[in-house]
mmCIF file of C-alpha atoms in Angstrom:
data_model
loop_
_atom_site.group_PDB
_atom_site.id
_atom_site.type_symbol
_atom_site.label_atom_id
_atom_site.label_comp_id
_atom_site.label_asym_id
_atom_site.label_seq_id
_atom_site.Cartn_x
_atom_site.Cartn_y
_atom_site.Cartn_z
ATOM 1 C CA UNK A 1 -6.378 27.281 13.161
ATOM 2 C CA UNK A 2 -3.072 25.050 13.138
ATOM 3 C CA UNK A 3 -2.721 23.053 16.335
ATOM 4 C CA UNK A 4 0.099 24.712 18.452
ATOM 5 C CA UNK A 5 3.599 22.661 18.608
ATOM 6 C CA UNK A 6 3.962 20.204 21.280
ATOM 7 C CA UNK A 7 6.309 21.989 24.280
ATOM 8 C CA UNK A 8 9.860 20.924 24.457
ATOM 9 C CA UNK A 9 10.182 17.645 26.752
ATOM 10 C CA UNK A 10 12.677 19.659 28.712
ATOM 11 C CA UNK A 11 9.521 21.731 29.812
ATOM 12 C CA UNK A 12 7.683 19.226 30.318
ATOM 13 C CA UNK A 13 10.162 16.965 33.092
ATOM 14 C CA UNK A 14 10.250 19.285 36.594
ATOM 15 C CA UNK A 15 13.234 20.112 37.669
ATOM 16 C CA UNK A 16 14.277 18.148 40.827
ATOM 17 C CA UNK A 17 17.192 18.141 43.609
ATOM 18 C CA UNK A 18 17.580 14.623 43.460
ATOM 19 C CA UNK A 19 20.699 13.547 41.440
ATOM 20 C CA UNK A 20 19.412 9.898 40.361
ATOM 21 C CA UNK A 21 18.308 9.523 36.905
ATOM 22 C CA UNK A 22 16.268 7.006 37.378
ATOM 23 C CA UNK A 23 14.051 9.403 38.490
ATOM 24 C CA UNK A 24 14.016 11.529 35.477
ATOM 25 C CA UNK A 25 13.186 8.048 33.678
ATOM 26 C CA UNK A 26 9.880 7.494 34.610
ATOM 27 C CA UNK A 27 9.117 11.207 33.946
ATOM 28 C CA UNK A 28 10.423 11.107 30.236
ATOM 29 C CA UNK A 29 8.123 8.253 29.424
ATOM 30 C CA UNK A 30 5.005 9.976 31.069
ATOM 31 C CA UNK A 31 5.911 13.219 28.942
ATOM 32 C CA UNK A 32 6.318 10.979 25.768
ATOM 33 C CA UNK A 33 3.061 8.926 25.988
ATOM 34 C CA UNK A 34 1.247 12.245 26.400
ATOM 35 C CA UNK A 35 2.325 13.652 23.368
ATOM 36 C CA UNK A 36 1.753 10.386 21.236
ATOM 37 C CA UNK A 37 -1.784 9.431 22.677
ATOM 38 C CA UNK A 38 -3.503 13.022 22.323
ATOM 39 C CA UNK A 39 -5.781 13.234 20.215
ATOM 40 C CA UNK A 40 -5.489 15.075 16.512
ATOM 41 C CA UNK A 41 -8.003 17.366 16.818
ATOM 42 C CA UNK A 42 -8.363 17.806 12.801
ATOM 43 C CA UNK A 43 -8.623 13.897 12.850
ATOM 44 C CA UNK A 44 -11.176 13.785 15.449
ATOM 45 C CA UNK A 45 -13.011 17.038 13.129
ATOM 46 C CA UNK A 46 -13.060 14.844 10.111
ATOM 47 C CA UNK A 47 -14.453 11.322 11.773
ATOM 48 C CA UNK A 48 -17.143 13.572 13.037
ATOM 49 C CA UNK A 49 -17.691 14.332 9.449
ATOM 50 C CA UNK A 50 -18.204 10.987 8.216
ATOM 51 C CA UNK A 51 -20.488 9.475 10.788
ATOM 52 C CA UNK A 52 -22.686 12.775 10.441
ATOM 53 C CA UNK A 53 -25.780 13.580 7.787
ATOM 54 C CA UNK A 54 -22.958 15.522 6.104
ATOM 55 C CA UNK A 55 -23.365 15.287 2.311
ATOM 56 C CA UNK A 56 -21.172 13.699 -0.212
ATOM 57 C CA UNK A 57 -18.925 16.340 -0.875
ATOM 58 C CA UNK A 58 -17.702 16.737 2.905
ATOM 59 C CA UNK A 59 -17.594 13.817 3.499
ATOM 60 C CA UNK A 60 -15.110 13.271 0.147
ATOM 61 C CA UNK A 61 -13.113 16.219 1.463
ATOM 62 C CA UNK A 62 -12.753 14.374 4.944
ATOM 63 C CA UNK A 63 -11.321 11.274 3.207
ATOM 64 C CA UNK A 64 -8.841 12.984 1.609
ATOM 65 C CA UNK A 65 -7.723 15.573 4.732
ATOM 66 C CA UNK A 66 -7.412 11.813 6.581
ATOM 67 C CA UNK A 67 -5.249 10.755 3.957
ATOM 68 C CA UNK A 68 -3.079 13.675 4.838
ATOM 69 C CA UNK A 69 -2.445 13.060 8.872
ATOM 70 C CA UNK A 70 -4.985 10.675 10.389
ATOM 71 C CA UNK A 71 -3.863 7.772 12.142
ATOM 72 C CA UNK A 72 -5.079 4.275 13.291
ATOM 73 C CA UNK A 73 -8.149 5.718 14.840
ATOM 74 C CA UNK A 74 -9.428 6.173 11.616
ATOM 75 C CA UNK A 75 -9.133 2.858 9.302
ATOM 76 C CA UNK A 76 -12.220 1.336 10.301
ATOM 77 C CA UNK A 77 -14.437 4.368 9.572
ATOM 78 C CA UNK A 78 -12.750 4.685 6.120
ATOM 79 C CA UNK A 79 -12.551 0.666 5.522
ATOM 80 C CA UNK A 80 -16.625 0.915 5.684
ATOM 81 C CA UNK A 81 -16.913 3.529 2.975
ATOM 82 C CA UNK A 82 -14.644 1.313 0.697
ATOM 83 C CA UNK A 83 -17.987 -0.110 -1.118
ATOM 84 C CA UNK A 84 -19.511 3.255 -1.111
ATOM 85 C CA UNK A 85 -20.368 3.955 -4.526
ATOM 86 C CA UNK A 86 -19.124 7.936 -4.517
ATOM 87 C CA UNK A 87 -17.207 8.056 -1.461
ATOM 88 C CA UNK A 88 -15.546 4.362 -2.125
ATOM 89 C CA UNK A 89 -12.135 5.872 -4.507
ATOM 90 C CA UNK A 90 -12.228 8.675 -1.370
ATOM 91 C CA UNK A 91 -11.839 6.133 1.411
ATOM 92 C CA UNK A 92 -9.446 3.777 -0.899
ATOM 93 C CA UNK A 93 -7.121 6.942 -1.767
ATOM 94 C CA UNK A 94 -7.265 8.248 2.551
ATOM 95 C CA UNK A 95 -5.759 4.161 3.421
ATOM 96 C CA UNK A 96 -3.638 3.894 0.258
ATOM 97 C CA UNK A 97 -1.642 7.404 1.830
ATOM 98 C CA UNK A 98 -1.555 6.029 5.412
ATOM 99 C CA UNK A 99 1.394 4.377 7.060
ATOM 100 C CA UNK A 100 -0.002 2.520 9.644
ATOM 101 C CA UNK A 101 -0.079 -0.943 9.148
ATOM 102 C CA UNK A 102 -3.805 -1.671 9.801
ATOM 103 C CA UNK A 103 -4.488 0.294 6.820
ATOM 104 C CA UNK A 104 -2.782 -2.154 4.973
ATOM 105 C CA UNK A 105 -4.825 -4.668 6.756
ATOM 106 C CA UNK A 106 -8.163 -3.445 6.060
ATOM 107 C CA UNK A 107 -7.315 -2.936 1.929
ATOM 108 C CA UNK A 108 -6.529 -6.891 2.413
ATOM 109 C CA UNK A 109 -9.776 -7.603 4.344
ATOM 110 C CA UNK A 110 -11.708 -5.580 1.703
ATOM 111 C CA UNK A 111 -10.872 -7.987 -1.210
ATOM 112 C CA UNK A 112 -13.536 -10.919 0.265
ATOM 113 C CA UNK A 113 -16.254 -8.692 0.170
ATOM 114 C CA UNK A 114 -15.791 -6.033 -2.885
ATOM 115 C CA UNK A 115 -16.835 -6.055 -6.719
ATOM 116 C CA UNK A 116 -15.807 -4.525 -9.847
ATOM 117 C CA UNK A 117 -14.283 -0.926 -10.054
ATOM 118 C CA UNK A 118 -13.997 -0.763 -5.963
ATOM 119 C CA UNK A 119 -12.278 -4.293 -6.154
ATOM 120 C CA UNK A 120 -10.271 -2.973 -8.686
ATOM 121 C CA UNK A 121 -9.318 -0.159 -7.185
ATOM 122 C CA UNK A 122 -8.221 -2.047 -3.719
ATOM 123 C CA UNK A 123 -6.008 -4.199 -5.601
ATOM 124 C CA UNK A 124 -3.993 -0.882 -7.427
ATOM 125 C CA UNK A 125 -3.605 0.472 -3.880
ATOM 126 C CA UNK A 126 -2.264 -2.903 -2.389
ATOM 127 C CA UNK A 127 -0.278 -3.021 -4.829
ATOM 128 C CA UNK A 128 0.942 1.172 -4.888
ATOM 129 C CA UNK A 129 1.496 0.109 -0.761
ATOM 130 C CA UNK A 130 3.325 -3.079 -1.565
ATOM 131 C CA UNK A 131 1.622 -4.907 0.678
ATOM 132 C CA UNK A 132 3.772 -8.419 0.677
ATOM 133 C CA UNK A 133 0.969 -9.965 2.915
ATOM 134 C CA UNK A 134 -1.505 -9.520 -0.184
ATOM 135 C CA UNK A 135 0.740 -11.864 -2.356
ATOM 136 C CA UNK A 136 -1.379 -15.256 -1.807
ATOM 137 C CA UNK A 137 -4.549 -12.636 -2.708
ATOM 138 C CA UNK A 138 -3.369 -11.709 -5.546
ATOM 139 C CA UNK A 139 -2.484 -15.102 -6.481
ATOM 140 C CA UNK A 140 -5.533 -16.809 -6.231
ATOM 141 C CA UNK A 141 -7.197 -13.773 -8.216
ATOM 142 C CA UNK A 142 -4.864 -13.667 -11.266
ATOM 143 C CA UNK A 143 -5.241 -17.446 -11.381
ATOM 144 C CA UNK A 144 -8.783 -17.644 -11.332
ATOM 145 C CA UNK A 145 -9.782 -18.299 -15.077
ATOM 146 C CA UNK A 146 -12.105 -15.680 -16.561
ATOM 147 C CA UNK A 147 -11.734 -13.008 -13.065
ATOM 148 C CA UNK A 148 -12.686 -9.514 -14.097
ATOM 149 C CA UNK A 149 -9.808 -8.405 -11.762
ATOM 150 C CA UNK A 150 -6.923 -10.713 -13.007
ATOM 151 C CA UNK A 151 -5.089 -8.131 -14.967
ATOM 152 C CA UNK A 152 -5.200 -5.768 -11.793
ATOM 153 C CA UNK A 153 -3.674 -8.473 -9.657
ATOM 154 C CA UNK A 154 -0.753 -8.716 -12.091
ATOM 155 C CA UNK A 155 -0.171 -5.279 -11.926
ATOM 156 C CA UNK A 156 -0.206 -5.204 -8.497
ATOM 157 C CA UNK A 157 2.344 -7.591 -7.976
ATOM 158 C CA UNK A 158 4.316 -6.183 -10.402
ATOM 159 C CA UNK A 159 4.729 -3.281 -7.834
ATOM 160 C CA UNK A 160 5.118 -5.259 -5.074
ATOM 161 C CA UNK A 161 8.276 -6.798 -6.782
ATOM 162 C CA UNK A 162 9.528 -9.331 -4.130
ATOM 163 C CA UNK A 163 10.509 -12.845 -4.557
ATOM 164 C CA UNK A 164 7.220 -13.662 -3.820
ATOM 165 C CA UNK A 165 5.644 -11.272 -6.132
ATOM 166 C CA UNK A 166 8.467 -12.516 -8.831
ATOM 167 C CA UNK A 167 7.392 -16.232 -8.465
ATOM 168 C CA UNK A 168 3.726 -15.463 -9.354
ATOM 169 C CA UNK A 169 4.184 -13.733 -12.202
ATOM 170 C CA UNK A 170 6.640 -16.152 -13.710
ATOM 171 C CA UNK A 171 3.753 -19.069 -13.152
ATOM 172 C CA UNK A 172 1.629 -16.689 -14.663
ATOM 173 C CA UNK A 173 3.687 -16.441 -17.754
ATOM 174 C CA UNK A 174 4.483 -20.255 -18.020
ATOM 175 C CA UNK A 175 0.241 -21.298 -17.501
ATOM 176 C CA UNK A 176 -1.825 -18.399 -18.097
ATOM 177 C CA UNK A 177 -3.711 -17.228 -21.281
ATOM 178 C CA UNK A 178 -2.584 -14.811 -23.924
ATOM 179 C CA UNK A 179 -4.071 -12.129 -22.686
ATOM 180 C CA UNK A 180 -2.471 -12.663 -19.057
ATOM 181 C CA UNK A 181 0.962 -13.307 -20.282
ATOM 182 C CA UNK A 182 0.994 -10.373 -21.999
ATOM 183 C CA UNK A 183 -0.375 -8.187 -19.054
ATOM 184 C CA UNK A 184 2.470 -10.639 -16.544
ATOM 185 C CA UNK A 185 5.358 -9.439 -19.432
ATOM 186 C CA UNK A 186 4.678 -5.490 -18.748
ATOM 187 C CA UNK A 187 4.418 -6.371 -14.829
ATOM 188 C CA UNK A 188 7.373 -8.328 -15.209
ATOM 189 C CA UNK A 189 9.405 -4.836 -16.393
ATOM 190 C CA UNK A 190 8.082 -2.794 -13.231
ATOM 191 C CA UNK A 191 9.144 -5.780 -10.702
ATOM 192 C CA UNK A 192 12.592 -6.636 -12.583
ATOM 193 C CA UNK A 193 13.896 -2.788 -11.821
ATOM 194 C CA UNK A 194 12.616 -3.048 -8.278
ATOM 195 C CA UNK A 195 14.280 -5.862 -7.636
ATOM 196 C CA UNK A 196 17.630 -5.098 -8.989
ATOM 197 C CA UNK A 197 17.245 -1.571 -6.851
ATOM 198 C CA UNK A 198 16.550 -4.118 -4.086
ATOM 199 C CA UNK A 199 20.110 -5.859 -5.029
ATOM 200 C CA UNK A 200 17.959 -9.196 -5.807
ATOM 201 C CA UNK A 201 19.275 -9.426 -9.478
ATOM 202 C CA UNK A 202 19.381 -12.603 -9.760
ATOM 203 C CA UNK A 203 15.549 -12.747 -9.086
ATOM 204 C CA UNK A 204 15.280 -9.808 -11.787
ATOM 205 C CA UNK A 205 17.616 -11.697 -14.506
ATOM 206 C CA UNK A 206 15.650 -14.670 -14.317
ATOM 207 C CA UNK A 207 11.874 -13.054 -13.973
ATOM 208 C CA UNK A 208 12.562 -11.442 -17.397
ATOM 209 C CA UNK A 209 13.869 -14.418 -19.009
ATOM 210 C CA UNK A 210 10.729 -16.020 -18.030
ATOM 211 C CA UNK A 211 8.920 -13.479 -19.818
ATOM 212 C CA UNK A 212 10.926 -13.556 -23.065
ATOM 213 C CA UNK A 213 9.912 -16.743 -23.589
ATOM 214 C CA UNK A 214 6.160 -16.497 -22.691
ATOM 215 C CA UNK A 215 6.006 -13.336 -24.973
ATOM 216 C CA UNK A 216 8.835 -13.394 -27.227
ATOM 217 C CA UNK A 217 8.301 -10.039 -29.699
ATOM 218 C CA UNK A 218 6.584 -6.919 -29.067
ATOM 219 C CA UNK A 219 7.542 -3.809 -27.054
ATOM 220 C CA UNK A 220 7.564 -5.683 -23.363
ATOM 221 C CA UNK A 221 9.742 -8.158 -25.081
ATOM 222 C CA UNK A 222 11.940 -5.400 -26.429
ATOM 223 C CA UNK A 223 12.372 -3.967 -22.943
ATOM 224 C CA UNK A 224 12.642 -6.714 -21.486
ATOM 225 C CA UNK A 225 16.204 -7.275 -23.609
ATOM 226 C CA UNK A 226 17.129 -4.110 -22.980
ATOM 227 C CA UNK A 227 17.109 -4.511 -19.120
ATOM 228 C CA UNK A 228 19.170 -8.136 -19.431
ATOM 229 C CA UNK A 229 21.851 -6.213 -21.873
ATOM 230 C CA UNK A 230 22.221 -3.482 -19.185
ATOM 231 C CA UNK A 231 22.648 -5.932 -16.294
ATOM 232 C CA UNK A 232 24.994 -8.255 -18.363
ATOM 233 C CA UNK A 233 27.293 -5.114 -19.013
ATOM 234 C CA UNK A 234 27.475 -3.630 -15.642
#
């Protein structure tokens, strides 16, 4: 069963005789912190869930219905199933979806502690969020010779696509390996059209030139002449 509507807040202020508003002031504010602070009963449902003997699939199924309409309340119990072997993508995909900051937050805090496909998959969904405080992260990872998640952290910042982003990927295409470059060229594409929907075309104009001459031919390169033809002519 849905939850019902909140009441209008016009039923929820009582009418009075006196004519000051600052009277009705104080009431509004009551009215509105009620409706923000109560609880979501199908978010409260789910947590239960996940700190129950449930089995795997529930518990999968309450990731994803948190995903859909849970709020702070629930990052930390989904930030502990992150290295969860089944239920890790589950928790990832629940604080990907959420707006509240602190899920944000507790993707970043997650990249100290997890390996391989879960670290892998943190990065995609910092990067799907475009989380601008992961940036330095993401640096250090694409820079680190030999890291199994390098190519992840370029992609990542290729959807994050600020100047930040921009400037890592262009060191990236000046220093790293072959393999690197190449991965920085098709990241470069992704962050050049965000930034010129961003109006930062300057930033765009000179990320792909960057790239042209770190990876000269080949189908990023090709694209990425495309894109500086189109700018030059509009």
């Amino acid at each position: 069963m849905q939850p019902r509507p909140p009441r209008p807040l016009a039923r929820l202020i009582p009418v009075t005789p006196m004519k000051s508003p600052r009277f009705l002031l104080p009431c509004l504010l009551l009215a509105l912190a009620g409706c923000v602070t109560a609880p979501n009963p199908r978010e409260s449902a789910a947590l239960g869930v996940l700190k129950s003997d449930a089995g795997l699939r529930e518990k999968a199924l309450a990731c994803q219905q948190l995903a859909d309409f849970a709020g702070p309340a629930a990052v930390p119990a989904l930030a502990s199933l992150l290295a969860h072997e089944q239920l890790g993508d589950y928790a990832r995909s629940g604080l990907e979806s959420m707006s509240d900051p602190a899920a944000g937050a507790a993707l970043l805090g997650a990249l100290e502690t997890l390996q391989g496909r879960q670290l892998a998959g943190v990065i995609n969904s910092l990067g799907v969020r475009r989380e601008k405080a992961a940036v330095p992260a993401l640096r250090r990872i694409a820079a680190k010779l030999g890291h199994s998640a390098a190519t992840e952290a370029i992609g990542a910042l290729g959807l994050i696509a600020d100047p930040a982003a921009a400037q890592v990927l262009g060191e990236v295409l000046r220093n790293g390996d072959q393999a690197l470059r190449q991965a920085a060229a098709h990241a470069a594409l992704v962050a050049a059209e965000r930034l010129t929907a961003a109006g930062q075309g300057a930033e765009a104009a000179k990320l792909l030139e960057t790239s042209l001459q770190a990876v000269p031919a080949g189908p990023s390169a090709d694209a990425a002449r495309r894109q500086l033809a189109l700018r030059r002519a509009s």
